[in-house]
Amino acid sequence: MDIGVDEDKDSLTIENIIFAGSGHNKCIICRCEVHGGLVVMPKPARLDFLVLKLMYAPHGVRNCTNHLSNNRLLPDVEVNMENRQTRIAKLKPSIILQLFNDLLGLLQEASSAARLDFMDPCLANEDYMAWTGWNKQQFEDMFTLVSPHIRSSCNRYEPQIPVYLPKGQKQHTTKEANEARLVTKVRWTVESYHARLKKWRFFSDRIENQSLPKL
């Protein structure tokens, strides 16, 4: 960003930044006339406009609500450059200082936020493609299909370390057996089958090998 000093007007000229205009009758982005959907552009959106589009929008300008999400500028909005004067931004030093402070605050907010949040409206299609291989719409469709079947971590299986039998105790309690890794669902099925067989006296005792052909 190249900055030059205009000594006559005591202002700084920013060569790479375009002044977006200060009118209140049109949307600063799409240049639509005033209607019920126009709002005063929030400060976070104006900072996004400066960083993403290299355009400075002063306080008080208006924009359509469909360009915003939670007071942030959507990254994929198209700026209408027709019938717009592309003047280089000339700002007072006090405004430049305020912009730097606001941008530093924005960076601090971003550094304390989640590293990757797919609910962030600032993520563009390119970000979704880089992280998932899907565009934003495809990711939202897949999330809608999968989310009802995702279990919360609070009701998942909890692994337990096997407990030793105390002295004088012949077997674990039902609760201890259920919580131990040694007892699985398959083992429960086997034990249940054995219990049914051992209802007969012949099967409840040890079976000698010579008796096997007679079974």
Short mmCIF file of C-alpha atoms in Angstrom, two decimals:
data_model
loop_
_atom_site.label_atom_id
_atom_site.label_comp_id
_atom_site.label_asym_id
_atom_site.label_seq_id
_atom_site.Cartn_x
_atom_site.Cartn_y
_atom_site.Cartn_z
CA MET A 1 0.00 0.00 0.00
CA ASP A 2 1.63 3.22 -1.19
CA ILE A 3 0.94 6.34 0.89
CA GLY A 4 1.77 9.87 -0.15
CA VAL A 5 1.36 13.13 1.77
CA ASP A 6 -0.68 15.98 0.30
CA GLU A 7 0.86 19.00 2.05
CA ASP A 8 -1.80 21.45 0.82
CA LYS A 9 -4.73 19.62 2.37
CA ASP A 10 -2.84 17.81 5.13
CA SER A 11 -4.16 14.43 3.93
CA LEU A 12 -2.65 11.09 2.98
CA THR A 13 -3.10 9.66 -0.51
CA ILE A 14 -3.40 5.87 -0.63
CA GLU A 15 -2.51 4.83 -4.16
CA ASN A 16 -3.96 1.30 -4.10
CA ILE A 17 -7.25 2.13 -2.36
CA ILE A 18 -10.29 3.45 -4.24
CA PHE A 19 -12.70 5.87 -2.59
CA ALA A 20 -16.10 4.18 -2.85
CA GLY A 21 -18.14 7.35 -2.43
CA SER A 22 -20.11 8.94 0.37
CA GLY A 23 -23.65 9.16 -1.01
CA HIS A 24 -26.60 7.91 1.04
CA ASN A 25 -29.07 7.43 -1.81
CA LYS A 26 -27.59 4.26 -3.29
CA CYS A 27 -26.10 1.00 -2.10
CA ILE A 28 -22.33 1.42 -1.94
CA ILE A 29 -21.87 -2.05 -3.45
CA CYS A 30 -24.51 -2.71 -6.11
CA ARG A 31 -25.53 0.95 -6.69
CA CYS A 32 -29.24 0.22 -6.21
CA GLU A 33 -31.49 3.13 -5.32
CA VAL A 34 -32.74 3.64 -1.77
CA HIS A 35 -35.33 1.05 -0.69
CA GLY A 36 -36.51 -0.67 2.48
CA GLY A 37 -33.62 -3.15 2.48
CA LEU A 38 -30.86 -0.55 2.83
CA VAL A 39 -29.03 -0.13 6.13
CA VAL A 40 -26.08 1.91 7.32
CA MET A 41 -22.97 -0.12 6.58
CA PRO A 42 -21.54 -1.50 9.88
CA LYS A 43 -17.91 -0.90 10.79
CA PRO A 44 -16.90 -4.61 10.42
CA ALA A 45 -18.41 -4.64 6.92
CA ARG A 46 -16.55 -1.45 5.99
CA LEU A 47 -13.29 -3.02 7.16
CA ASP A 48 -14.05 -6.14 5.10
CA PHE A 49 -14.78 -3.86 2.14
CA LEU A 50 -11.37 -2.25 2.59
CA VAL A 51 -9.46 -5.53 2.95
CA LEU A 52 -11.29 -7.67 0.37
CA LYS A 53 -12.15 -5.09 -2.30
CA LEU A 54 -9.47 -2.42 -1.66
CA MET A 55 -12.18 0.23 -1.45
CA TYR A 56 -12.68 2.73 1.36
CA ALA A 57 -16.25 3.42 2.47
CA PRO A 58 -16.68 6.28 4.98
CA HIS A 59 -19.01 6.15 7.94
CA GLY A 60 -22.68 6.60 7.08
CA VAL A 61 -22.80 4.94 3.66
CA ARG A 62 -25.60 2.47 3.01
CA ASN A 63 -25.75 -1.01 1.55
CA CYS A 64 -28.33 -3.75 0.93
CA THR A 65 -28.89 -6.24 3.73
CA ASN A 66 -28.36 -9.21 1.38
CA HIS A 67 -24.68 -8.22 1.13
CA LEU A 68 -24.19 -8.80 4.88
CA SER A 69 -24.14 -11.67 7.32
CA ASN A 70 -23.88 -10.86 11.03
CA ASN A 71 -22.65 -7.35 10.18
CA ARG A 72 -19.84 -8.83 8.04
CA LEU A 73 -19.49 -8.40 4.29
CA LEU A 74 -20.02 -11.56 2.28
CA PRO A 75 -16.76 -12.36 0.47
CA ASP A 76 -18.39 -13.27 -2.85
CA VAL A 77 -20.33 -10.03 -3.39
CA GLU A 78 -19.80 -8.34 -6.75
CA VAL A 79 -19.07 -4.62 -6.66
CA ASN A 80 -20.81 -2.66 -9.42
CA MET A 81 -18.14 -0.43 -10.96
CA GLU A 82 -20.39 1.10 -13.65
CA ASN A 83 -20.92 4.86 -13.41
CA ARG A 84 -18.58 5.01 -10.45
CA GLN A 85 -15.71 7.46 -10.17
CA THR A 86 -12.52 5.55 -9.37
CA ARG A 87 -10.88 8.22 -7.26
CA ILE A 88 -7.83 7.47 -5.20
CA ALA A 89 -8.60 7.65 -1.49
CA LYS A 90 -7.27 10.73 0.30
CA LEU A 91 -7.71 10.43 4.04
CA LYS A 92 -6.77 12.52 7.03
CA PRO A 93 -4.06 11.12 9.30
CA SER A 94 -6.59 10.73 12.12
CA ILE A 95 -8.79 8.54 9.89
CA ILE A 96 -5.78 6.46 8.83
CA LEU A 97 -4.86 5.94 12.48
CA GLN A 98 -8.42 4.92 13.31
CA LEU A 99 -8.41 2.45 10.41
CA PHE A 100 -5.21 0.86 11.67
CA ASN A 101 -6.66 0.52 15.16
CA ASP A 102 -9.86 -1.02 13.78
CA LEU A 103 -7.90 -3.45 11.60
CA LEU A 104 -5.75 -4.47 14.56
CA GLY A 105 -8.92 -5.13 16.54
CA LEU A 106 -10.23 -7.22 13.66
CA LEU A 107 -7.00 -9.25 13.62
CA GLN A 108 -7.16 -9.82 17.38
CA GLU A 109 -10.76 -10.98 17.06
CA ALA A 110 -9.79 -13.37 14.27
CA SER A 111 -6.83 -14.75 16.24
CA SER A 112 -9.05 -15.58 19.22
CA ALA A 113 -11.77 -17.19 17.09
CA ALA A 114 -11.96 -20.83 16.03
CA ARG A 115 -9.26 -21.77 13.52
CA LEU A 116 -11.73 -23.40 11.16
CA ASP A 117 -15.44 -22.70 11.39
CA PHE A 118 -17.65 -23.76 8.50
CA MET A 119 -20.45 -21.61 9.93
CA ASP A 120 -18.35 -18.52 9.23
CA PRO A 121 -20.09 -16.51 6.48
CA CYS A 122 -16.73 -15.13 5.37
CA LEU A 123 -15.69 -18.51 3.93
CA ALA A 124 -15.88 -18.43 0.14
CA ASN A 125 -16.40 -21.29 -2.31
CA GLU A 126 -12.63 -21.48 -2.81
CA ASP A 127 -12.17 -22.11 0.93
CA TYR A 128 -14.72 -24.93 0.90
CA MET A 129 -13.07 -26.47 -2.17
CA ALA A 130 -9.63 -26.29 -0.55
CA TRP A 131 -10.74 -27.91 2.73
CA THR A 132 -13.40 -30.41 1.60
CA GLY A 133 -13.30 -30.73 -2.19
CA TRP A 134 -16.93 -29.49 -2.34
CA ASN A 135 -18.30 -26.05 -2.98
CA LYS A 136 -20.36 -24.28 -0.32
CA GLN A 137 -23.74 -25.49 -1.57
CA GLN A 138 -22.57 -29.10 -1.87
CA PHE A 139 -21.13 -28.98 1.66
CA GLU A 140 -24.39 -27.59 3.09
CA ASP A 141 -26.40 -30.29 1.28
CA MET A 142 -24.13 -33.02 2.65
CA PHE A 143 -24.27 -31.54 6.16
CA THR A 144 -28.08 -31.50 6.01
CA LEU A 145 -28.11 -35.21 5.10
CA VAL A 146 -25.49 -36.33 7.64
CA SER A 147 -26.20 -34.13 10.68
CA PRO A 148 -29.31 -36.05 11.91
CA HIS A 149 -27.19 -39.21 12.17
CA ILE A 150 -24.23 -37.70 14.04
CA ARG A 151 -24.22 -38.72 17.69
CA SER A 152 -23.17 -36.30 20.36
CA SER A 153 -20.00 -37.15 22.25
CA CYS A 154 -21.97 -37.23 25.51
CA ASN A 155 -23.76 -40.50 24.68
CA ARG A 156 -20.99 -42.50 23.02
CA TYR A 157 -19.42 -45.65 24.39
CA GLU A 158 -17.12 -45.05 27.31
CA PRO A 159 -14.16 -47.45 27.57
CA GLN A 160 -13.52 -48.87 31.02
CA ILE A 161 -10.41 -50.51 32.46
CA PRO A 162 -11.04 -54.10 33.66
CA VAL A 163 -11.32 -54.39 37.43
CA TYR A 164 -9.74 -57.11 39.56
CA LEU A 165 -11.82 -59.41 41.72
CA PRO A 166 -11.60 -58.54 45.41
CA LYS A 167 -10.43 -61.27 47.76
CA GLY A 168 -13.25 -63.66 48.54
CA GLN A 169 -15.40 -62.58 45.57
CA LYS A 170 -15.98 -65.26 42.92
CA GLN A 171 -17.26 -63.09 40.08
CA HIS A 172 -17.87 -59.50 39.09
CA THR A 173 -21.17 -57.81 39.63
CA THR A 174 -23.35 -57.19 36.59
CA LYS A 175 -22.41 -53.52 36.55
CA GLU A 176 -18.68 -54.29 36.77
CA ALA A 177 -18.97 -56.90 34.03
CA ASN A 178 -20.85 -54.54 31.75
CA GLU A 179 -18.25 -51.82 32.23
CA ALA A 180 -15.24 -54.10 31.70
CA ARG A 181 -13.60 -54.52 28.33
CA LEU A 182 -13.32 -58.27 28.92
CA VAL A 183 -17.07 -58.71 28.46
CA THR A 184 -18.32 -57.90 24.98
CA LYS A 185 -21.63 -58.24 23.25
CA VAL A 186 -20.37 -61.38 21.50
CA ARG A 187 -19.38 -62.91 24.83
CA TRP A 188 -22.81 -62.21 26.25
CA THR A 189 -24.34 -64.11 23.34
CA VAL A 190 -22.04 -67.10 23.92
CA GLU A 191 -22.74 -67.18 27.65
CA SER A 192 -26.48 -66.96 27.04
CA TYR A 193 -26.29 -69.91 24.63
CA HIS A 194 -24.28 -71.94 27.15
CA ALA A 195 -26.83 -71.22 29.86
CA ARG A 196 -29.59 -72.67 27.72
CA LEU A 197 -27.60 -75.84 27.02
CA LYS A 198 -26.76 -76.38 30.66
CA LYS A 199 -30.41 -76.61 31.58
CA TRP A 200 -29.99 -80.29 30.76
CA ARG A 201 -28.02 -82.23 33.34
CA PHE A 202 -25.94 -84.06 30.73
CA PHE A 203 -24.65 -80.80 29.31
CA SER A 204 -24.15 -79.13 32.66
CA ASP A 205 -21.26 -81.46 33.56
CA ARG A 206 -18.01 -82.17 31.77
CA ILE A 207 -18.51 -84.26 28.63
CA GLU A 208 -15.91 -86.95 27.98
CA ASN A 209 -14.52 -87.38 24.47
CA GLN A 210 -15.85 -90.92 24.11
CA SER A 211 -19.38 -89.57 24.57
CA LEU A 212 -19.14 -87.13 21.66
CA PRO A 213 -20.03 -89.67 18.90
CA LYS A 214 -23.23 -90.50 20.80
CA LEU A 215 -24.49 -86.90 20.86
#
